[in-house]
Short mmCIF file of C-alpha atoms and ligand atoms in Angstrom, two decimals:
data_model
loop_
_atom_site.label_atom_id
_atom_site.label_comp_id
_atom_site.label_asym_id
_atom_site.label_seq_id
_atom_site.Cartn_x
_atom_site.Cartn_y
_atom_site.Cartn_z
CA MET A 1 53.18 60.99 96.16
CA ALA A 2 52.41 63.90 98.42
CA ASP A 3 50.73 65.96 95.69
CA ALA A 4 48.62 63.14 94.20
CA ASP A 5 44.87 63.57 94.44
CA PRO A 6 43.76 60.79 96.83
CA LYS A 7 40.30 60.72 95.20
CA LEU A 8 41.84 59.78 91.84
CA ALA A 9 44.12 57.08 93.35
CA ALA A 10 41.49 55.52 95.62
CA PRO A 11 39.67 52.43 94.33
CA SER A 12 35.89 52.52 94.59
CA LEU A 13 34.38 51.35 97.87
CA ASP A 14 32.23 48.92 95.91
CA ALA A 15 35.32 47.34 94.35
CA VAL A 16 37.08 46.96 97.71
CA ARG A 17 33.94 45.48 99.26
CA ALA A 18 33.56 43.03 96.40
CA ARG A 19 37.14 41.84 97.04
CA LEU A 20 36.46 41.59 100.81
CA ASP A 21 33.37 39.47 100.09
CA GLU A 22 35.43 37.19 97.88
CA ILE A 23 38.16 36.84 100.51
CA ASP A 24 35.58 36.11 103.23
CA ALA A 25 34.05 33.32 101.15
CA ASN A 26 37.51 31.79 100.59
CA LEU A 27 38.44 32.13 104.26
CA LEU A 28 35.19 30.51 105.35
CA ALA A 29 35.77 27.53 103.07
CA LEU A 30 39.26 27.03 104.55
CA VAL A 31 38.12 27.58 108.15
CA ASP A 32 35.35 25.06 107.59
CA GLU A 33 37.78 22.53 106.13
CA ARG A 34 40.19 23.05 109.05
CA ALA A 35 37.40 22.62 111.62
CA GLY A 36 36.33 19.41 109.87
CA LEU A 37 39.82 17.95 110.31
CA ALA A 38 39.45 17.90 114.10
CA LYS A 39 37.57 14.60 114.00
CA HIS A 40 40.35 13.05 111.90
CA VAL A 41 42.98 14.32 114.36
CA ALA A 42 40.95 12.79 117.20
CA ALA A 43 40.71 9.47 115.31
CA ALA A 44 44.48 9.47 114.67
CA LYS A 45 45.18 10.14 118.37
CA GLN A 46 42.77 7.35 119.30
CA ALA A 47 44.56 4.95 116.93
CA ALA A 48 47.91 5.94 118.48
CA GLY A 49 46.58 4.98 121.93
CA ASP A 50 46.16 8.58 123.12
CA GLY A 51 42.38 8.61 122.88
CA ASP A 52 41.85 8.87 126.65
CA LYS A 53 44.33 11.73 127.09
CA PHE A 54 43.78 15.46 126.84
CA ALA A 55 44.28 16.42 123.16
CA LEU A 56 46.19 19.66 123.85
CA ARG A 57 49.74 19.68 122.41
CA PRO A 58 51.38 22.95 123.46
CA GLY A 59 54.63 22.26 121.57
CA ARG A 60 52.83 21.63 118.28
CA GLU A 61 50.77 24.82 118.73
CA THR A 62 53.89 26.91 119.32
CA ALA A 63 55.69 25.41 116.33
CA LEU A 64 52.80 26.15 113.98
CA LEU A 65 52.37 29.71 115.30
CA ARG A 66 56.08 30.48 115.03
CA ARG A 67 56.08 29.15 111.47
CA LEU A 68 53.14 31.40 110.55
CA LEU A 69 54.70 34.45 112.21
CA ALA A 70 57.94 33.87 110.29
CA LYS A 71 56.11 34.01 106.93
CA GLU A 72 56.14 37.13 104.85
CA ARG A 73 53.18 39.44 105.47
CA THR A 74 52.37 42.95 104.35
CA ALA A 75 49.66 44.04 106.78
CA ALA A 76 48.63 41.31 109.26
CA ARG A 77 50.18 42.01 112.67
CA PRO A 78 51.38 39.22 115.00
CA SER A 79 48.46 39.89 117.36
CA LEU A 80 45.93 39.31 114.55
CA VAL A 81 47.64 36.11 113.41
CA VAL A 82 47.93 34.74 116.94
CA ARG A 83 44.33 35.57 117.92
CA ILE A 84 42.86 33.98 114.81
CA TRP A 85 44.91 30.80 115.11
CA ARG A 86 44.37 30.47 118.85
CA GLU A 87 40.65 30.62 118.08
CA LEU A 88 40.95 27.94 115.38
CA ILE A 89 43.10 25.72 117.62
CA GLY A 90 40.75 26.13 120.60
CA ASP A 91 37.81 25.15 118.44
CA SER A 92 39.70 22.10 117.14
CA LEU A 93 40.55 21.05 120.69
CA SER A 94 36.96 21.43 121.83
CA ARG A 95 35.89 19.08 119.02
CA GLN A 96 38.49 16.46 119.94
CA GLY A 97 37.24 15.79 123.47
CA PRO A 98 36.73 17.41 126.87
CA PHE A 99 38.28 20.88 127.14
CA HIS A 100 37.46 23.37 129.91
CA ILE A 101 39.18 26.40 131.41
CA ASN A 102 39.34 27.09 135.15
CA VAL A 103 40.53 30.53 136.11
CA TRP A 104 41.76 31.72 139.45
CA GLY A 105 42.63 35.36 138.98
CA GLY A 106 42.89 36.61 142.57
CA LYS A 107 42.60 40.38 142.49
CA GLU A 108 43.22 40.32 138.73
CA SER A 109 40.19 38.23 137.82
CA ALA A 110 39.05 40.20 134.75
CA ARG A 111 42.57 40.33 133.33
CA SER A 112 43.10 36.60 133.92
CA VAL A 113 39.83 35.76 132.17
CA GLU A 114 40.84 37.97 129.24
CA LEU A 115 44.25 36.28 129.01
CA ALA A 116 42.63 32.85 129.20
CA ARG A 117 40.27 33.69 126.34
CA HIS A 118 43.15 35.08 124.25
CA ARG A 119 45.11 31.89 124.79
CA PHE A 120 42.36 29.28 124.47
CA GLY A 121 39.70 31.02 122.37
CA ALA A 122 35.95 31.22 122.83
CA ALA A 123 35.13 27.52 122.32
CA PRO A 124 35.87 25.95 125.72
CA PRO A 125 33.60 26.61 128.70
CA LEU A 126 35.31 28.85 131.26
CA ARG A 127 34.62 29.34 134.93
CA THR A 128 36.26 31.45 137.57
CA LEU A 129 37.05 29.90 140.93
CA ALA A 130 37.41 31.43 144.37
CA LYS A 131 40.56 29.56 145.41
CA PRO A 132 43.71 28.51 143.57
CA GLU A 133 43.35 24.94 144.89
CA GLU A 134 39.99 24.70 143.14
CA ALA A 135 41.49 25.73 139.80
CA LEU A 136 44.33 23.21 140.27
CA ALA A 137 41.88 20.42 141.17
CA ALA A 138 39.79 21.19 138.05
CA ALA A 139 42.96 21.17 135.92
CA LYS A 140 43.47 17.57 137.04
CA THR A 141 40.18 16.42 135.53
CA LEU A 142 40.12 15.26 131.88
CA GLY A 143 40.44 18.18 129.45
CA GLY A 144 41.05 20.63 132.28
CA VAL A 145 43.26 23.69 132.05
CA GLY A 146 43.95 25.92 135.05
CA VAL A 147 44.82 29.56 134.47
CA LEU A 148 46.19 31.05 137.69
CA ALA A 149 47.40 34.56 138.39
CA LEU A 150 50.98 35.05 139.54
CA ALA A 151 50.22 37.98 141.84
CA SER A 152 49.05 36.11 144.87
CA ASP A 153 49.33 35.74 148.63
CA THR A 154 49.33 31.96 148.13
CA PRO A 155 52.30 30.21 146.54
CA TRP A 156 49.92 27.94 144.55
CA TRP A 157 52.78 27.11 142.19
CA GLY A 158 54.67 25.45 145.09
CA ARG A 159 51.94 22.79 145.20
CA LEU A 160 52.99 21.58 141.76
CA LEU A 161 56.24 20.23 143.26
CA ALA A 162 54.17 17.48 144.88
CA ASP A 163 52.18 16.81 141.70
CA PRO A 164 54.56 16.25 138.77
CA LYS A 165 51.75 15.27 136.38
CA LEU A 166 50.30 18.76 136.57
CA GLN A 167 52.64 20.96 134.55
CA VAL A 168 52.93 24.63 133.74
CA PHE A 169 52.79 24.68 129.93
CA ALA A 170 52.07 28.33 129.05
CA ALA A 171 52.87 31.80 130.34
CA LEU A 172 50.18 34.39 129.64
CA PRO A 173 50.00 36.53 127.63
CA CYS A 174 51.88 34.70 124.86
CA LEU A 175 52.76 37.95 123.08
CA ALA A 176 54.99 40.59 124.69
CA ALA A 177 52.82 43.23 122.95
CA TRP A 178 49.91 42.16 125.18
CA GLY A 179 51.75 43.09 128.37
CA PRO A 180 53.91 41.46 131.04
CA MET A 181 53.54 37.85 132.16
CA THR A 182 50.79 37.80 134.82
CA ALA A 183 49.39 34.27 134.75
CA LEU A 184 50.43 30.68 134.09
CA ALA A 185 48.42 27.87 132.51
CA VAL A 186 48.66 24.34 133.95
CA ALA A 187 47.31 21.00 132.80
CA GLU A 188 48.12 17.30 132.71
CA VAL A 189 49.94 17.54 129.39
CA GLU A 190 53.37 16.68 128.08
CA VAL A 191 55.63 19.72 128.00
CA GLU A 192 58.27 19.53 125.28
CA PRO A 193 61.12 21.88 124.39
CA THR A 194 60.21 24.26 121.57
CA GLY A 195 63.63 25.79 120.98
CA ASP A 196 62.94 28.99 122.93
CA ASP A 197 61.51 28.29 126.36
CA ARG A 198 61.29 29.46 129.94
CA THR A 199 61.46 26.80 132.65
CA PHE A 200 59.62 27.43 135.91
CA TRP A 201 61.67 26.45 138.94
CA VAL A 202 60.63 26.68 142.59
CA THR A 203 62.96 26.81 145.57
CA ASP A 204 62.65 27.34 149.31
CA ALA A 205 66.23 28.66 149.46
CA PRO A 206 66.52 31.51 151.93
CA GLY A 207 68.33 34.71 151.04
CA SER A 208 67.85 37.26 148.33
CA ALA A 209 66.74 36.43 144.80
CA ALA A 210 69.86 38.22 143.55
CA ALA A 211 72.10 35.86 145.56
CA ILE A 212 70.25 32.80 144.22
CA GLU A 213 70.44 34.15 140.66
CA GLU A 214 74.17 34.64 141.12
CA THR A 215 74.65 31.07 142.37
CA LEU A 216 72.62 29.72 139.44
CA GLY A 217 74.60 31.93 137.08
CA ARG A 218 77.90 30.37 138.18
CA ASP A 219 76.51 27.08 136.83
CA GLY A 220 75.42 28.75 133.59
CA VAL A 221 71.75 28.92 134.58
CA VAL A 222 70.15 32.30 133.89
CA GLY A 223 66.84 33.27 135.40
CA ASP A 224 64.63 35.90 137.00
CA LEU A 225 62.49 35.81 140.11
CA ILE A 226 58.83 36.10 139.07
CA ALA A 227 57.03 35.42 142.37
CA GLU A 228 57.87 35.10 146.06
CA VAL A 229 55.43 34.11 148.80
CA GLY A 230 55.92 32.73 152.30
CA GLY A 231 59.50 31.53 151.92
CA LEU A 232 59.02 30.04 148.44
CA LYS A 233 60.42 31.63 145.30
CA LEU A 234 59.47 31.00 141.68
CA PHE A 235 62.06 31.66 138.98
CA ALA A 236 61.70 31.72 135.19
CA LEU A 237 64.90 30.22 133.80
CA ILE A 238 65.97 30.89 130.25
CA GLY A 239 65.91 27.63 128.29
CA PHE A 240 64.36 24.21 128.79
CA TYR A 241 65.43 22.20 131.83
CA GLN A 242 64.29 18.65 132.56
CA ALA A 243 63.07 17.93 136.08
CA GLY A 244 66.23 15.90 136.80
CA ASP A 245 68.75 18.46 135.49
CA GLU A 246 71.98 18.16 137.49
CA ARG A 247 72.60 21.93 137.56
CA LEU A 248 69.23 22.39 139.27
CA ALA A 249 69.87 19.41 141.56
CA ARG A 250 72.83 21.31 143.05
CA ALA A 251 71.05 24.70 143.02
CA PRO A 252 70.14 26.31 146.36
CA GLY A 253 67.17 25.05 148.37
CA ARG A 254 66.14 21.93 150.29
CA LEU A 255 62.74 21.82 148.63
CA SER A 256 63.10 22.73 144.99
CA GLY A 257 62.18 21.59 141.50
CA VAL A 258 60.94 22.23 138.00
CA ILE A 259 57.15 22.72 137.68
CA GLY A 260 56.97 23.05 133.88
CA ALA A 261 58.05 25.17 130.97
CA ALA A 262 56.49 27.56 128.49
CA PRO A 263 57.49 29.00 125.16
CA ALA A 264 59.02 32.49 125.31
CA PRO A 265 56.69 35.22 123.99
CA LEU A 266 56.01 34.60 120.29
CA ASP A 267 56.69 38.16 119.14
CA VAL A 268 60.19 38.71 120.47
C1 LIG B 301 45.22 19.32 115.85
C2 LIG B 301 45.86 18.92 116.95
O1 LIG B 301 45.33 19.06 118.26
C3 LIG B 301 45.37 20.33 118.93
C4 LIG B 301 44.94 21.38 117.99
C5 LIG B 301 45.87 21.96 117.16
C6 LIG B 301 45.45 22.68 115.91
O2 LIG B 301 44.25 22.98 115.78
O3 LIG B 301 46.30 22.95 115.03
C7 LIG B 301 47.24 21.83 117.47
C8 LIG B 301 47.68 21.15 118.56
C9 LIG B 301 46.74 20.53 119.53
O4 LIG B 301 46.69 21.33 120.68
C10 LIG B 301 47.19 18.29 116.86
O5 LIG B 301 47.64 17.68 117.87
O6 LIG B 301 47.83 18.39 115.81
#
């Protein structure tokens, strides 16, 4: 009520702080229990024969985040939820086996490092590299993730056509509220459809992006150009396309292909 005396309505600071202390103790107990489960997850993956593979499961992470964001909340914003859980997940991954981040940010190095930390948390070691090839090579070592900026004079993403094991699995940032897509994350992981994805497709087709988009559109494929360097174009297609998709097989370009897929931003 506009005419209510706020001093009368306000609870005492001591009472609010006592409740915060109680909540913190409960949160810590749950965070501790969650962190302790990492070794059981690792043991289960070992038993399933996946012990020598990178533990990261991008599809599972997206499913659990979308489920949390769909739950009723009164005050916690999506950015708070996503940052906390990315931190918890990154810590879990770092306990399951090797996990390291290799950033090539070009002229956007600080921003790329920030996006990498938002996505993978503070637990994994992170280094910045001078060349995109170095970040890609590091992403091919066990537990390696490469975070590479899209704004670039080098079409580093074109190299992934020759290396199908190395897949784009995330577009950064993962929340639209954190700004436009400026970097991609790559690793030797399995990329699965999550129900709302963008597929990254490279082509050397000449001509304008608009003409290529129109040709794709006639086959029901909708996408946007997100990078173009030295005769190669990178498109983000709406939906999940397998590497062998017949619509993409007849799409323009002599050298073309899918280099991975990422969930659409979590907050749209
Ligand atoms: C725990 C797992 O391993 C990783 C950590 C996750 C988590 O902390 O929730 C989720 C997916 C994986 O990237 C899992 O595969 O379930």
